[in-house]
Amino acid sequence: MSELPFTLKSFEPSQDIIRDGDRPGHCAALIEGWLCRFKLLPGGGRQIIAFHVAGDMPDLQSLHLGVMDHSLAAVTPCTVAMIPHEVLREQTARLPDLAAILWRETMIDAALFRGWVTAMGRRSAYGRTAHLFCELHLRQRAVGLAESRHSPMPLRQTDLADAMGLTSVHITRTLGALRRAGLITLQNRMLTIHDWDGLSEAAEFDPSYLHLGKAAG
């Protein structure tokens, strides 16, 4: 992947990278920072449907679907590698192993969606927030961005609210409940997990859907 031609671009927080309805000619590979994938409702409400950390390629579907059906924006200052579609099509046709890697990436992306849908539909605010923290912590550990019980968490309460389908007030109460239970501390853009087993139990968290192998241990 590192040998593919690309253009590096920098983005500031809240800056759109791709918008709903765009017809991009490239795929984005996140080199540094955080992105969010989201939908905007006609009334202006935002539903975040994924967070992305360094190493993710969040818009591989644009290689074949043509028109974006959601938007992608920076959560933090980001560096993104833009890889032209024609290059990816040429290389995946020539290199089956690369095609398999990208196909696996899209399958894991779909698994994350299933995990989010289940959490949104069937878990309490407490459980779904705990589940999000477990997921993001393990995903960052897998790419060397987190320590055993500490991981960056640059999300604002409005980001968490838009991801969890809750109000900012409800998020504040939920974070307070997780803190009082001795499970986490969220301070200075850093998540500290004091009780992994307790947080996992609250989330009913099974990391197998992340397909991280030993990194999920």
mmCIF file of C-alpha atoms in Angstrom:
data_model
loop_
_atom_site.group_PDB
_atom_site.id
_atom_site.type_symbol
_atom_site.label_atom_id
_atom_site.label_comp_id
_atom_site.label_asym_id
_atom_site.label_seq_id
_atom_site.Cartn_x
_atom_site.Cartn_y
_atom_site.Cartn_z
ATOM 1 C CA MET A 1 0.000 0.000 0.000
ATOM 2 C CA SER A 2 2.808 2.446 0.836
ATOM 3 C CA GLU A 3 4.120 2.147 -2.722
ATOM 4 C CA LEU A 4 0.902 3.463 -4.293
ATOM 5 C CA PRO A 5 0.993 7.058 -5.569
ATOM 6 C CA PHE A 6 -0.951 9.438 -3.360
ATOM 7 C CA THR A 7 -1.389 13.084 -2.448
ATOM 8 C CA LEU A 8 -1.174 14.144 1.201
ATOM 9 C CA LYS A 9 -3.762 16.640 2.402
ATOM 10 C CA SER A 10 -4.294 18.262 5.786
ATOM 11 C CA PHE A 11 -7.694 19.015 7.309
ATOM 12 C CA GLU A 12 -8.812 21.019 10.321
ATOM 13 C CA PRO A 13 -11.458 19.894 12.853
ATOM 14 C CA SER A 14 -15.003 19.935 11.419
ATOM 15 C CA GLN A 15 -13.688 20.347 7.854
ATOM 16 C CA ASP A 16 -15.433 18.086 5.344
ATOM 17 C CA ILE A 17 -13.252 15.664 3.428
ATOM 18 C CA ILE A 18 -16.037 14.189 1.309
ATOM 19 C CA ARG A 19 -19.683 15.236 1.229
ATOM 20 C CA ASP A 20 -22.893 13.329 0.701
ATOM 21 C CA GLY A 21 -23.604 13.354 -3.045
ATOM 22 C CA ASP A 22 -19.984 13.842 -4.107
ATOM 23 C CA ARG A 23 -18.464 11.739 -6.879
ATOM 24 C CA PRO A 24 -14.886 11.370 -5.614
ATOM 25 C CA GLY A 25 -12.045 10.247 -7.841
ATOM 26 C CA HIS A 26 -9.926 8.945 -4.977
ATOM 27 C CA CYS A 27 -10.035 6.937 -1.757
ATOM 28 C CA ALA A 28 -8.825 8.395 1.516
ATOM 29 C CA ALA A 29 -6.334 6.652 3.807
ATOM 30 C CA LEU A 30 -6.107 8.239 7.246
ATOM 31 C CA ILE A 31 -2.473 8.785 8.210
ATOM 32 C CA GLU A 32 -2.913 10.829 11.384
ATOM 33 C CA GLY A 33 -5.847 12.119 13.419
ATOM 34 C CA TRP A 34 -9.521 11.174 13.722
ATOM 35 C CA LEU A 35 -12.357 11.277 11.208
ATOM 36 C CA CYS A 36 -16.081 10.714 11.563
ATOM 37 C CA ARG A 37 -18.557 9.367 9.034
ATOM 38 C CA PHE A 38 -22.005 10.934 9.300
ATOM 39 C CA LYS A 39 -25.403 11.659 7.788
ATOM 40 C CA LEU A 40 -27.179 14.997 7.993
ATOM 41 C CA LEU A 41 -30.957 15.094 8.340
ATOM 42 C CA PRO A 42 -33.012 17.727 6.469
ATOM 43 C CA GLY A 43 -33.612 19.553 9.740
ATOM 44 C CA GLY A 44 -29.875 19.830 10.419
ATOM 45 C CA GLY A 45 -29.494 16.955 12.872
ATOM 46 C CA ARG A 46 -26.326 14.897 12.542
ATOM 47 C CA GLN A 47 -25.987 11.149 13.078
ATOM 48 C CA ILE A 48 -22.389 9.959 13.341
ATOM 49 C CA ILE A 49 -22.196 6.399 12.053
ATOM 50 C CA ALA A 50 -18.480 5.675 12.541
ATOM 51 C CA PHE A 51 -15.248 7.048 13.937
ATOM 52 C CA HIS A 52 -11.982 6.391 12.143
ATOM 53 C CA VAL A 53 -8.424 6.346 13.463
ATOM 54 C CA ALA A 54 -5.030 6.238 11.755
ATOM 55 C CA GLY A 55 -4.709 3.291 9.395
ATOM 56 C CA ASP A 56 -8.359 3.261 8.324
ATOM 57 C CA MET A 57 -9.585 3.682 4.738
ATOM 58 C CA PRO A 58 -13.101 4.924 5.430
ATOM 59 C CA ASP A 59 -14.404 5.412 1.887
ATOM 60 C CA LEU A 60 -13.333 2.309 -0.036
ATOM 61 C CA GLN A 61 -16.943 1.889 -1.179
ATOM 62 C CA SER A 62 -16.518 4.962 -3.389
ATOM 63 C CA LEU A 63 -14.214 2.886 -5.602
ATOM 64 C CA HIS A 64 -17.266 1.023 -6.938
ATOM 65 C CA LEU A 65 -20.416 2.893 -5.876
ATOM 66 C CA GLY A 66 -19.557 6.200 -7.492
ATOM 67 C CA VAL A 67 -21.796 8.562 -5.493
ATOM 68 C CA MET A 68 -21.219 9.120 -1.779
ATOM 69 C CA ASP A 69 -24.319 8.498 0.365
ATOM 70 C CA HIS A 70 -22.789 10.034 3.502
ATOM 71 C CA SER A 71 -20.159 12.578 4.506
ATOM 72 C CA LEU A 72 -16.703 12.285 6.025
ATOM 73 C CA ALA A 73 -15.201 15.028 8.193
ATOM 74 C CA ALA A 74 -12.221 15.659 10.443
ATOM 75 C CA VAL A 75 -12.739 15.357 14.200
ATOM 76 C CA THR A 76 -9.171 16.469 14.958
ATOM 77 C CA PRO A 77 -6.427 17.935 12.764
ATOM 78 C CA CYS A 78 -5.859 15.184 10.197
ATOM 79 C CA THR A 79 -3.431 14.073 7.550
ATOM 80 C CA VAL A 80 -5.049 12.041 4.779
ATOM 81 C CA ALA A 81 -3.484 10.271 1.799
ATOM 82 C CA MET A 82 -5.657 10.592 -1.316
ATOM 83 C CA ILE A 83 -5.169 7.572 -3.610
ATOM 84 C CA PRO A 84 -6.659 7.895 -7.122
ATOM 85 C CA HIS A 85 -9.378 5.405 -8.014
ATOM 86 C CA GLU A 86 -7.740 4.518 -11.322
ATOM 87 C CA VAL A 87 -4.555 3.537 -9.475
ATOM 88 C CA LEU A 88 -6.448 1.311 -7.041
ATOM 89 C CA ARG A 89 -8.416 -0.338 -9.847
ATOM 90 C CA GLU A 90 -5.265 -1.004 -11.844
ATOM 91 C CA GLN A 91 -3.296 -2.334 -8.886
ATOM 92 C CA THR A 92 -6.070 -4.542 -7.487
ATOM 93 C CA ALA A 93 -6.549 -6.091 -10.945
ATOM 94 C CA ARG A 94 -2.832 -6.795 -11.125
ATOM 95 C CA LEU A 95 -2.222 -7.795 -7.488
ATOM 96 C CA PRO A 96 -4.758 -10.254 -6.039
ATOM 97 C CA ASP A 97 -3.206 -9.990 -2.557
ATOM 98 C CA LEU A 98 -3.863 -6.239 -2.497
ATOM 99 C CA ALA A 99 -7.426 -6.790 -3.671
ATOM 100 C CA ALA A 100 -7.897 -9.296 -0.823
ATOM 101 C CA ILE A 101 -6.564 -6.802 1.743
ATOM 102 C CA LEU A 102 -8.985 -4.113 0.580
ATOM 103 C CA TRP A 103 -11.883 -6.591 0.445
ATOM 104 C CA ARG A 104 -11.130 -7.637 4.026
ATOM 105 C CA GLU A 105 -11.091 -3.966 5.040
ATOM 106 C CA THR A 106 -14.593 -3.484 3.647
ATOM 107 C CA MET A 107 -15.827 -6.616 5.426
ATOM 108 C CA ILE A 108 -14.487 -5.391 8.771
ATOM 109 C CA ASP A 109 -16.088 -2.011 8.091
ATOM 110 C CA ALA A 110 -19.416 -3.806 7.632
ATOM 111 C CA ALA A 111 -18.851 -5.714 10.881
ATOM 112 C CA LEU A 112 -18.358 -2.404 12.701
ATOM 113 C CA PHE A 113 -21.660 -1.158 11.301
ATOM 114 C CA ARG A 114 -23.422 -4.257 12.601
ATOM 115 C CA GLY A 115 -21.901 -3.684 16.024
ATOM 116 C CA TRP A 116 -23.057 -0.056 16.040
ATOM 117 C CA VAL A 117 -26.589 -0.913 14.877
ATOM 118 C CA THR A 118 -26.922 -3.529 17.606
ATOM 119 C CA ALA A 119 -25.657 -1.128 20.269
ATOM 120 C CA MET A 120 -27.960 1.679 19.120
ATOM 121 C CA GLY A 121 -31.015 -0.531 18.886
ATOM 122 C CA ARG A 122 -30.703 -2.787 21.908
ATOM 123 C CA ARG A 123 -28.376 -1.298 24.525
ATOM 124 C CA SER A 124 -29.052 1.397 27.088
ATOM 125 C CA ALA A 125 -27.242 4.730 26.901
ATOM 126 C CA TYR A 126 -24.898 3.417 29.594
ATOM 127 C CA GLY A 127 -24.214 0.190 27.703
ATOM 128 C CA ARG A 128 -23.767 1.731 24.265
ATOM 129 C CA THR A 129 -21.360 4.386 25.577
ATOM 130 C CA ALA A 130 -19.338 1.716 27.369
ATOM 131 C CA HIS A 131 -19.354 -0.314 24.159
ATOM 132 C CA LEU A 132 -18.026 2.606 22.111
ATOM 133 C CA PHE A 133 -15.167 3.163 24.562
ATOM 134 C CA CYS A 134 -14.232 -0.536 24.503
ATOM 135 C CA GLU A 135 -14.241 -0.564 20.699
ATOM 136 C CA LEU A 136 -12.221 2.615 20.212
ATOM 137 C CA HIS A 137 -9.694 1.598 22.846
ATOM 138 C CA LEU A 138 -9.008 -1.781 21.224
ATOM 139 C CA ARG A 139 -8.892 -0.361 17.712
ATOM 140 C CA GLN A 140 -6.262 2.147 18.819
ATOM 141 C CA ARG A 141 -4.252 -0.501 20.655
ATOM 142 C CA ALA A 142 -4.199 -2.574 17.475
ATOM 143 C CA VAL A 143 -2.346 0.193 15.602
ATOM 144 C CA GLY A 144 -0.093 1.247 18.462
ATOM 145 C CA LEU A 145 -1.974 4.401 19.461
ATOM 146 C CA ALA A 146 -3.039 3.271 22.927
ATOM 147 C CA GLU A 147 -1.454 1.756 26.013
ATOM 148 C CA SER A 148 -2.867 -1.021 28.146
ATOM 149 C CA ARG A 149 -5.515 1.088 29.879
ATOM 150 C CA HIS A 150 -5.030 4.547 28.385
ATOM 151 C CA SER A 151 -6.056 5.783 24.946
ATOM 152 C CA PRO A 152 -6.592 9.124 23.215
ATOM 153 C CA MET A 153 -10.230 10.206 23.209
ATOM 154 C CA PRO A 154 -10.492 13.599 21.490
ATOM 155 C CA LEU A 155 -14.263 13.439 21.042
ATOM 156 C CA ARG A 156 -16.398 16.329 22.242
ATOM 157 C CA GLN A 157 -19.607 15.613 24.108
ATOM 158 C CA THR A 158 -21.510 16.745 21.006
ATOM 159 C CA ASP A 159 -19.625 14.106 18.991
ATOM 160 C CA LEU A 160 -20.528 11.424 21.510
ATOM 161 C CA ALA A 161 -24.147 12.610 21.568
ATOM 162 C CA ASP A 162 -24.397 12.494 17.767
ATOM 163 C CA ALA A 163 -22.838 9.023 17.704
ATOM 164 C CA MET A 164 -25.003 7.614 20.497
ATOM 165 C CA GLY A 165 -28.290 9.213 19.421
ATOM 166 C CA LEU A 166 -28.503 11.077 22.735
ATOM 167 C CA THR A 167 -28.601 14.665 23.928
ATOM 168 C CA SER A 168 -25.486 16.311 25.335
ATOM 169 C CA VAL A 169 -27.190 16.400 28.733
ATOM 170 C CA HIS A 170 -27.799 12.638 28.602
ATOM 171 C CA ILE A 171 -24.174 12.049 27.586
ATOM 172 C CA THR A 172 -22.994 14.125 30.555
ATOM 173 C CA ARG A 173 -25.099 12.002 32.910
ATOM 174 C CA THR A 174 -23.918 8.763 31.317
ATOM 175 C CA LEU A 175 -20.245 9.720 31.537
ATOM 176 C CA GLY A 176 -20.809 10.658 35.172
ATOM 177 C CA ALA A 177 -22.395 7.272 35.869
ATOM 178 C CA LEU A 178 -19.472 5.420 34.257
ATOM 179 C CA ARG A 179 -17.034 7.506 36.295
ATOM 180 C CA ARG A 180 -18.886 6.979 39.587
ATOM 181 C CA ALA A 181 -18.945 3.237 38.924
ATOM 182 C CA GLY A 182 -15.150 3.350 38.864
ATOM 183 C CA LEU A 183 -14.950 2.200 35.248
ATOM 184 C CA ILE A 184 -13.401 5.153 33.416
ATOM 185 C CA THR A 185 -12.000 8.648 33.641
ATOM 186 C CA LEU A 186 -12.300 10.937 30.616
ATOM 187 C CA GLN A 187 -10.077 13.974 31.046
ATOM 188 C CA ASN A 188 -7.817 16.139 28.876
ATOM 189 C CA ARG A 189 -8.767 14.219 25.721
ATOM 190 C CA MET A 190 -7.567 10.963 27.281
ATOM 191 C CA LEU A 191 -9.597 7.908 28.275
ATOM 192 C CA THR A 192 -8.376 5.939 31.291
ATOM 193 C CA ILE A 193 -10.046 2.571 31.839
ATOM 194 C CA HIS A 194 -9.833 1.672 35.520
ATOM 195 C CA ASP A 195 -11.782 -1.587 35.287
ATOM 196 C CA TRP A 196 -11.686 -3.266 31.864
ATOM 197 C CA ASP A 197 -13.713 -6.273 32.995
ATOM 198 C CA GLY A 198 -16.376 -4.018 34.508
ATOM 199 C CA LEU A 199 -16.540 -1.818 31.408
ATOM 200 C CA SER A 200 -16.755 -4.857 29.133
ATOM 201 C CA GLU A 201 -19.543 -6.308 31.280
ATOM 202 C CA ALA A 202 -21.480 -3.040 31.194
ATOM 203 C CA ALA A 203 -21.099 -2.993 27.402
ATOM 204 C CA GLU A 204 -21.768 -6.724 26.884
ATOM 205 C CA PHE A 205 -18.641 -6.391 24.779
ATOM 206 C CA ASP A 206 -17.411 -9.218 22.557
ATOM 207 C CA PRO A 207 -14.381 -8.003 20.572
ATOM 208 C CA SER A 208 -14.582 -10.777 17.969
ATOM 209 C CA TYR A 209 -16.471 -8.502 15.534
ATOM 210 C CA LEU A 210 -13.365 -6.283 15.322
ATOM 211 C CA HIS A 211 -11.300 -9.184 13.877
ATOM 212 C CA LEU A 212 -8.151 -7.985 15.620
ATOM 213 C CA GLY A 213 -6.765 -11.369 16.611
ATOM 214 C CA LYS A 214 -4.271 -11.157 19.481
ATOM 215 C CA ALA A 215 -4.572 -7.351 19.550
ATOM 216 C CA ALA A 216 -8.019 -7.750 21.113
ATOM 217 C CA GLY A 217 -6.662 -9.589 24.110
#
